Coordinates of C-alpha atoms and ligand atoms in Angstrom, one line a residue:
X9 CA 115.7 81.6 101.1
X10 CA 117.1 78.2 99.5
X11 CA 113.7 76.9 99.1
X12 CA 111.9 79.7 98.0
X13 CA 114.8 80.5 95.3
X14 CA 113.8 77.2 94.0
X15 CA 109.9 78.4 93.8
X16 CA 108.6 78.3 90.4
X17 CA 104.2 78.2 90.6
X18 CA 102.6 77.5 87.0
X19 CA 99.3 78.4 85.8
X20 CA 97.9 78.0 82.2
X21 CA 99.4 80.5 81.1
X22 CA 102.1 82.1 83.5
X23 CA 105.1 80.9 85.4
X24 CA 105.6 82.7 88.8
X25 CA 109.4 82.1 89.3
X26 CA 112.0 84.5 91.9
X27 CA 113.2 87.7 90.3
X28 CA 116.9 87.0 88.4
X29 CA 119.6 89.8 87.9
X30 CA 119.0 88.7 84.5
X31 CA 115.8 90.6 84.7
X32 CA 116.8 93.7 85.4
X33 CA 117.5 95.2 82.0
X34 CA 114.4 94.2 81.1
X35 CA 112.2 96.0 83.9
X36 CA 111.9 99.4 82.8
X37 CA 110.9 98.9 79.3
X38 CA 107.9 97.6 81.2
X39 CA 107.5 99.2 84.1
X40 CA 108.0 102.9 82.7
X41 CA 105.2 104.1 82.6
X42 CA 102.2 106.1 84.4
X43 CA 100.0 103.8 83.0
X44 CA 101.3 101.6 85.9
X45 CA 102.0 103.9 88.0
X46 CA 99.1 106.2 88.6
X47 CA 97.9 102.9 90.1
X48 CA 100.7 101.8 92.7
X49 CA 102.0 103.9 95.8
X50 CA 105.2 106.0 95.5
X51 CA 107.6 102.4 95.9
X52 CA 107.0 101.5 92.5
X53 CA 108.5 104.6 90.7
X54 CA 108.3 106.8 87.6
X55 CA 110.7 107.1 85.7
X56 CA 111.6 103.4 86.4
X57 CA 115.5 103.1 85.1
X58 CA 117.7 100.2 85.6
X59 CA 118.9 101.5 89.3
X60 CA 115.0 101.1 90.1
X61 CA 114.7 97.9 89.0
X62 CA 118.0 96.6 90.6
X63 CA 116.7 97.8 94.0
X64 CA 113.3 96.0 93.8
X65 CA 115.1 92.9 92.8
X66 CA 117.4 93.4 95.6
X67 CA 114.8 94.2 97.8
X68 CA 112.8 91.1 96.7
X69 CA 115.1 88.5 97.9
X70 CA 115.4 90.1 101.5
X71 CA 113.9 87.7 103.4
X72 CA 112.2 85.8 100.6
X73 CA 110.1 82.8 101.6
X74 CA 110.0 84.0 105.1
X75 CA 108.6 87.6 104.9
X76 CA 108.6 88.6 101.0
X77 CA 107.0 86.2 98.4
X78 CA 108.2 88.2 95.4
X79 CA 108.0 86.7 91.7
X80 CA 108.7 87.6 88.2
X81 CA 105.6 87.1 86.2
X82 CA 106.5 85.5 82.8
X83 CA 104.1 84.8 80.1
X84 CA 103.9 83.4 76.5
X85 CA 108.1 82.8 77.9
X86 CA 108.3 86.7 78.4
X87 CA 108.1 88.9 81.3
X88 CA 105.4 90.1 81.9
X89 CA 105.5 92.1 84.9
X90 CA 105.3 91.3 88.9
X91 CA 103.4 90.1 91.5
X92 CA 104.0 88.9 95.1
X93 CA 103.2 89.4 98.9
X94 CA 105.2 91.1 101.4
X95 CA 104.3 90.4 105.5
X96 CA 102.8 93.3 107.4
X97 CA 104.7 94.7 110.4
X98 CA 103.9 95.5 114.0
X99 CA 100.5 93.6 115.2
X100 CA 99.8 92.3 111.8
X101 CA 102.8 90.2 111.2
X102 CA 100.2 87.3 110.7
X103 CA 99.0 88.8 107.5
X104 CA 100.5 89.6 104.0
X105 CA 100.4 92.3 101.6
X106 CA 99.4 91.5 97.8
X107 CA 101.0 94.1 94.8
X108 CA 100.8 93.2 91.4
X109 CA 101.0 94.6 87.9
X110 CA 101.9 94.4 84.2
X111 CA 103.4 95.6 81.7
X112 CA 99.9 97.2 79.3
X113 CA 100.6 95.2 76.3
X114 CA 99.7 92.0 78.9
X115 CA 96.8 93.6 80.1
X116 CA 93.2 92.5 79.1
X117 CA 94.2 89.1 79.0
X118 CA 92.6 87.8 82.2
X119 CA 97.1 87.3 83.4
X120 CA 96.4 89.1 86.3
X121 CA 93.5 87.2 87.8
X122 CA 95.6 84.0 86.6
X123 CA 98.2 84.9 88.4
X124 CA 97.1 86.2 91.2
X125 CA 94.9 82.9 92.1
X126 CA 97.5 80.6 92.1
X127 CA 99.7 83.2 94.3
X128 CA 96.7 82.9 97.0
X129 CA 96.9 78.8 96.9
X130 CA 100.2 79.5 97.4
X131 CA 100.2 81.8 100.2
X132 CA 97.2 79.1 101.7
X133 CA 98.5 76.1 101.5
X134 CA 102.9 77.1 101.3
X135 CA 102.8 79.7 104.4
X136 CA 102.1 80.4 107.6
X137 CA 100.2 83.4 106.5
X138 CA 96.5 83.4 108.0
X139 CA 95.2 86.0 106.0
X140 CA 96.0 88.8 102.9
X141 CA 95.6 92.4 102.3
X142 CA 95.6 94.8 99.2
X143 CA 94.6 97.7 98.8
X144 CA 93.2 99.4 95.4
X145 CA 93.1 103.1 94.5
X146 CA 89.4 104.9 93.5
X147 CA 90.2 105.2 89.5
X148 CA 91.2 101.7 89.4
X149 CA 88.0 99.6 89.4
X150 CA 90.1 97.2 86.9
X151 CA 92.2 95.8 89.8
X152 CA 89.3 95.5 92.1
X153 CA 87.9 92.7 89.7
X154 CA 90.7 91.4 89.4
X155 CA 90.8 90.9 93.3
X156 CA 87.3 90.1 93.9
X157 CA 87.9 87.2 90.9
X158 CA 90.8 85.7 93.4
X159 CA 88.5 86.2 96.5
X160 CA 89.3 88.8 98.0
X161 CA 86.4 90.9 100.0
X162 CA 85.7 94.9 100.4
X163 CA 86.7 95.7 104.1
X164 CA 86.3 99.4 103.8
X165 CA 87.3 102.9 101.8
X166 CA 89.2 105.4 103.5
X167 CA 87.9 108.8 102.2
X168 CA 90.3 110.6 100.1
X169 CA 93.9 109.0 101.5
X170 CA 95.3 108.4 98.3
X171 CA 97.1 111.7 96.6
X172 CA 99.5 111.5 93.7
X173 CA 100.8 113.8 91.3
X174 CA 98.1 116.4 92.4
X175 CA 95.3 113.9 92.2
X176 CA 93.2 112.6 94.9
X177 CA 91.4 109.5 95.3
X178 CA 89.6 106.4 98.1
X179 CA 91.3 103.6 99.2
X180 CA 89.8 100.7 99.3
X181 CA 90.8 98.4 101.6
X182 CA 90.6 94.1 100.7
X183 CA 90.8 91.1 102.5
X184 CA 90.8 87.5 102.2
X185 CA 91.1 85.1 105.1
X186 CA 93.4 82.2 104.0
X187 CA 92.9 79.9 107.2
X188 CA 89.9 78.9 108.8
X189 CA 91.6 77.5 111.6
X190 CA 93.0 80.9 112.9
X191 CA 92.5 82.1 116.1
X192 CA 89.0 83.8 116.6
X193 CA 89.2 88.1 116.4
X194 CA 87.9 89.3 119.4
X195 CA 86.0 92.2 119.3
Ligands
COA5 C1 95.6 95.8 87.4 C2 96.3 95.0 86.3 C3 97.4 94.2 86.9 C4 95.2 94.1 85.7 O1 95.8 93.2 84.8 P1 95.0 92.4 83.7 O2 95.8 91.1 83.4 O3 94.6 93.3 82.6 O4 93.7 92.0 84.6 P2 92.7 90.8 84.2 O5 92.5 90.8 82.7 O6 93.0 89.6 84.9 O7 91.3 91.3 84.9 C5 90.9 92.7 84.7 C6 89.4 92.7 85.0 O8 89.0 94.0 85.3 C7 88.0 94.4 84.3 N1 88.2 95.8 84.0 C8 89.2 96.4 83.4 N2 89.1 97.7 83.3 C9 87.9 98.0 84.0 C10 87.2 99.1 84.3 N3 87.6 100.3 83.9 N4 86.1 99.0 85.0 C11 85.6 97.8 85.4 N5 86.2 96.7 85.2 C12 87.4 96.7 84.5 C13 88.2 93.5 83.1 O9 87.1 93.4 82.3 C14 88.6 92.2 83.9 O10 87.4 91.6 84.4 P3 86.7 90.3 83.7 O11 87.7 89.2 83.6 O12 85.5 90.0 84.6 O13 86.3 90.8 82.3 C15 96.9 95.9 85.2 O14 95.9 96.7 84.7 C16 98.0 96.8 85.8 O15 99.2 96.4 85.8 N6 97.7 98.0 86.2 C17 98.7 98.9 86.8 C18 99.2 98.5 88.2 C19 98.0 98.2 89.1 O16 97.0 98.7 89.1 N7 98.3 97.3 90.1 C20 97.4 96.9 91.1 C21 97.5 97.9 92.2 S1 96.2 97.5 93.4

């Protein structure tokens, strides 16, 4: 936990740094919104108040730098938004989960796929994590780019999984393998 407190990765453009308790006032106004989202499963909610965001930021340091790789997303010296990996349970403990998203006066920038690169190096070259996973719902072909910019492959769509709010949609399923050097999948 120490060391990843002390995490801070830097792009271009964006800092990746922990979450703060200083940034919990400043979540919702961001992160209010079904523009968001529509586009994230039911953890992330709407409306997003103040208890919401203390939770996540709570959440994020539970077992930071060991099993969560959680980080406020701060651009042009603002926040942003958030991005970060969390490790998957049971017999996938080897691999990680990516999440990621911005508040929409950051979007169209290209801060995602900044951002999101340098979290992958990260993740490479800073953890024992062999391989990632994310996941993208059918109306959102804008955060499929974005992880196919950063590497990511097309594993598969499960038919009709996703329903929210009365709508239903795919899931497609993304993967990138972050070390070569892992034990061979048998088949
Ligand atoms: C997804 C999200 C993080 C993208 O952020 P962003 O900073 O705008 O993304 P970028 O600008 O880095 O890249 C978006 C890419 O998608 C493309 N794109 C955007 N909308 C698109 C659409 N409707 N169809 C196809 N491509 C689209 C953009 O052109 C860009 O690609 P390019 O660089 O090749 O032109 C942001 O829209 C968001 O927060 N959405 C809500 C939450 C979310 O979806 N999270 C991810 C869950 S998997």
């Amino acid at each position: 936990m120490d060391r990843f407190s002390n995490t801070e990765l830097r792009t271009e453009r964006c800092i990746l740094r922990p979450w703060r308790n200083a940034d919990i006032p400043l979540i919702p106004p961001l992160a209010d919104t079904r523009d968001i989202s529509w586009n994230t499963s039911f953890r992330f909610p709407n409306p997003y108040d103040e208890k919401a965001a203390q939770r996540m930021v709570e959440w994020s340091r539970d077992g930071a730098g060991v099993n969560v790789w959680q980080f406020a997303l701060v651009a042009g010296g603002e926040l942003a938004g958030g991005i970060g990996t969390t490790r998957n349970s049971d017999v996938e403990t080897h691999t990680a989960n990516v999440g990621y998203w911005l508040g929409t006066r950051f979007w169209g920038k290209g801060l995602a796929s900044e951002a999101l690169a340098e979290l992958v190096r990260y993740m490479r070259e800073e953890t024992d994590v062999e391989q990632l996973t994310a996941t993208s719902f059918g109306w959102n072909p804008g955060s499929r780019r974005v992880l196919e910019k950063c590497g990511f492959s097309l594993e598969g769509v499960r038919k009709g999984v996703v329903r929210k709010w009365g709508r239903t949609t795919d899931l497609w399923i993304y993967g990138q393998v972050l070390k070569t050097e892992r034990p061979a999948a048998l088949d």
